[in-house]
C-alpha atoms as an extended CHARMM CRD file, in Angstrom:
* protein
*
        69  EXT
         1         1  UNK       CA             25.0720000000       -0.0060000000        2.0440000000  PROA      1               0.0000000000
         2         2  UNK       CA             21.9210000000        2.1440000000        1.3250000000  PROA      2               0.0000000000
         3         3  UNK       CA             19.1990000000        1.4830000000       -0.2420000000  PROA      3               0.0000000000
         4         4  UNK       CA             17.2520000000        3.6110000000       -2.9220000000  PROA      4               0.0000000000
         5         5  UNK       CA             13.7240000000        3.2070000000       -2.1070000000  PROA      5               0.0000000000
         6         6  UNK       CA             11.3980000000        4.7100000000       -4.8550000000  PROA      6               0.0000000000
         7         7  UNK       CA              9.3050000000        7.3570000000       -4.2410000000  PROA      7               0.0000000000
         8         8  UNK       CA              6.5670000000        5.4580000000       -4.4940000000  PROA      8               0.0000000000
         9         9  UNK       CA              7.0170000000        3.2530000000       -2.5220000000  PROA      9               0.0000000000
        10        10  UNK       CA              8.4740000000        6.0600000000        0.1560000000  PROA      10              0.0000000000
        11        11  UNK       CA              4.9150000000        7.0590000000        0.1240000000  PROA      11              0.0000000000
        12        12  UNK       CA              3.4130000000        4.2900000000        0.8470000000  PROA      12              0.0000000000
        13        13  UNK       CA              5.4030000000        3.5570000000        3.7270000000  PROA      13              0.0000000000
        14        14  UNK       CA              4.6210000000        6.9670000000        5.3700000000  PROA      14              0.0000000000
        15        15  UNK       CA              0.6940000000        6.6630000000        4.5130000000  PROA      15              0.0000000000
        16        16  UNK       CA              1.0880000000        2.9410000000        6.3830000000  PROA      16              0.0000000000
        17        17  UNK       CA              3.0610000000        4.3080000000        9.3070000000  PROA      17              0.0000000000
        18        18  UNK       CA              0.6360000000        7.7090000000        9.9620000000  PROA      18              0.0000000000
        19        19  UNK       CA             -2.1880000000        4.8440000000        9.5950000000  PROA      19              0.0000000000
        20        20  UNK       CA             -0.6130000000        3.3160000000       12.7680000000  PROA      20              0.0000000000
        21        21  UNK       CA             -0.1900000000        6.3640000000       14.3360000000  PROA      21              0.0000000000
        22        22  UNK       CA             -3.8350000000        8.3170000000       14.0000000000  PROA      22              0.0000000000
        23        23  UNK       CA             -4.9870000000        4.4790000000       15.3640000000  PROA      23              0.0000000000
        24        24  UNK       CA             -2.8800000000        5.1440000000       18.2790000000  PROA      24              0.0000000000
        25        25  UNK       CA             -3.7620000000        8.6020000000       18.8170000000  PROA      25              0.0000000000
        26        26  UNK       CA             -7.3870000000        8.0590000000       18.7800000000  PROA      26              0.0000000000
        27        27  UNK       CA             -7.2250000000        5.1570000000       21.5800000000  PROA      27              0.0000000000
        28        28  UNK       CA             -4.9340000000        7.6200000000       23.7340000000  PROA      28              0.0000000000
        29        29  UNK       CA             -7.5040000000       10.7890000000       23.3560000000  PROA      29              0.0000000000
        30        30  UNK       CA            -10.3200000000        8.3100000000       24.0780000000  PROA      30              0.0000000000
        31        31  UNK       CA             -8.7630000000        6.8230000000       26.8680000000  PROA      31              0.0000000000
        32        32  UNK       CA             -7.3170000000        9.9520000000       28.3060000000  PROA      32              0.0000000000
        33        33  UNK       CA            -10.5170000000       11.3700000000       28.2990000000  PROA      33              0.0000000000
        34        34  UNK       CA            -12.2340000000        8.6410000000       30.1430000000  PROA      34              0.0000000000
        35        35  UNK       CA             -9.8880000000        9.1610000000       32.7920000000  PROA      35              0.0000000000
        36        36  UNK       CA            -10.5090000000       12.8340000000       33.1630000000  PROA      36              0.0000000000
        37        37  UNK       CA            -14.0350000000       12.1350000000       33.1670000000  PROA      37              0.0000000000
        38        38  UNK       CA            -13.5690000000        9.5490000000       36.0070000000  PROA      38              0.0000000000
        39        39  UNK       CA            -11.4130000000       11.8260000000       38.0680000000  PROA      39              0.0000000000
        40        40  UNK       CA            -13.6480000000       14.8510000000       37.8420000000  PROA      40              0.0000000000
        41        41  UNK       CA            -13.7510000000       17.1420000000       40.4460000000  PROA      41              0.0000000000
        42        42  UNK       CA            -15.5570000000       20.7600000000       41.4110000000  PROA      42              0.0000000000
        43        43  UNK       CA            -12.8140000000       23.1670000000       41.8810000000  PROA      43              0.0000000000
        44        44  UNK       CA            -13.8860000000       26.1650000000       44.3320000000  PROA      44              0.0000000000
        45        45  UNK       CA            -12.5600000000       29.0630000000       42.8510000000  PROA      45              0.0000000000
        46        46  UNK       CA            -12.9410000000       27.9080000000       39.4780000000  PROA      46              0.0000000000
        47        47  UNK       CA            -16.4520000000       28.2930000000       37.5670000000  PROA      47              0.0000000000
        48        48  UNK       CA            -15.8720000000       24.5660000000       35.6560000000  PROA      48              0.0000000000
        49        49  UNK       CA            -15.0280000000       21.2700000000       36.6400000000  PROA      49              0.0000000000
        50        50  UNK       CA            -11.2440000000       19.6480000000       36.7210000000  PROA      50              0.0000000000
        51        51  UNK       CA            -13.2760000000       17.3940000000       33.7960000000  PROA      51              0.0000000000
        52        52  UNK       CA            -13.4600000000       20.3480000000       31.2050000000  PROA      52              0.0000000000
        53        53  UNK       CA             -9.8110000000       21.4670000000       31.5170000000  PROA      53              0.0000000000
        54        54  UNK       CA             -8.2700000000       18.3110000000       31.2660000000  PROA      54              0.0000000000
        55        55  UNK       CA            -10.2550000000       17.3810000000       28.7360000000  PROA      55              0.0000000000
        56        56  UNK       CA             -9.4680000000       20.1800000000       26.6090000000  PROA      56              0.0000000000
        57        57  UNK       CA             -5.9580000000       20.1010000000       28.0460000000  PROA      57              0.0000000000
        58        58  UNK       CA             -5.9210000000       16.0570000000       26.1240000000  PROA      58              0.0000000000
        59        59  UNK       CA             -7.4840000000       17.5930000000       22.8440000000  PROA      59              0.0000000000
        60        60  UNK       CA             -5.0380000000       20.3120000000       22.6280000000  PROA      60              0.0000000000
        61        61  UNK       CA             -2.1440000000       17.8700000000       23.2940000000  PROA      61              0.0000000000
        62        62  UNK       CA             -3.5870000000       15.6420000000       20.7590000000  PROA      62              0.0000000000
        63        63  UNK       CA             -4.1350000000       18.4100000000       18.1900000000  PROA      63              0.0000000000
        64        64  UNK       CA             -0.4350000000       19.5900000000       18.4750000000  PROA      64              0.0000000000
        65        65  UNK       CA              0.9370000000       15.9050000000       17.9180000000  PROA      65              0.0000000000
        66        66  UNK       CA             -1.1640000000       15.7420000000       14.6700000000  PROA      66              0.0000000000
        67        67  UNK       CA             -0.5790000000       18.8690000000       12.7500000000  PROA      67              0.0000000000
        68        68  UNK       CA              3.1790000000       18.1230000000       14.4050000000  PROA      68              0.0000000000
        69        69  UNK       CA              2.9230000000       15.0270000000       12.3230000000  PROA      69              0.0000000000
């Protein structure tokens, strides 16, 4: 059988849950960035480093899970 949860309280639960999930977010884009920063390399033909587009590639990633959220 289902349960009526208030609305209230429906709230809360979703403000607690996205409070989990920014947490986890943040230590993935920090930690995903460390990694690109580790593995950086100089790309001939390019004019930037493998660092800067992975990086960005992470914070666009990141961005699109968020406003997905």
């Amino acid at each position: 059988k289902e349960k009526n949860i208030p609305l209230q309280e429906r709230h809360r639960y979703i403000k607690e849950i996205q409070s989990y999930y920014i947490i986890l977010e943040d230590y993935f884009m920090k930690e995903s960035t460390k990694k690109a920063i580790k593995l950086d390399k100089i790309q001939e033909n390019s004019e930037c480093s493998s660092m800067v587009d992975n990086t960005f590639f992470i914070l666009k990633q990141c961005a699109l899970r968020g406003i997905s959220t």
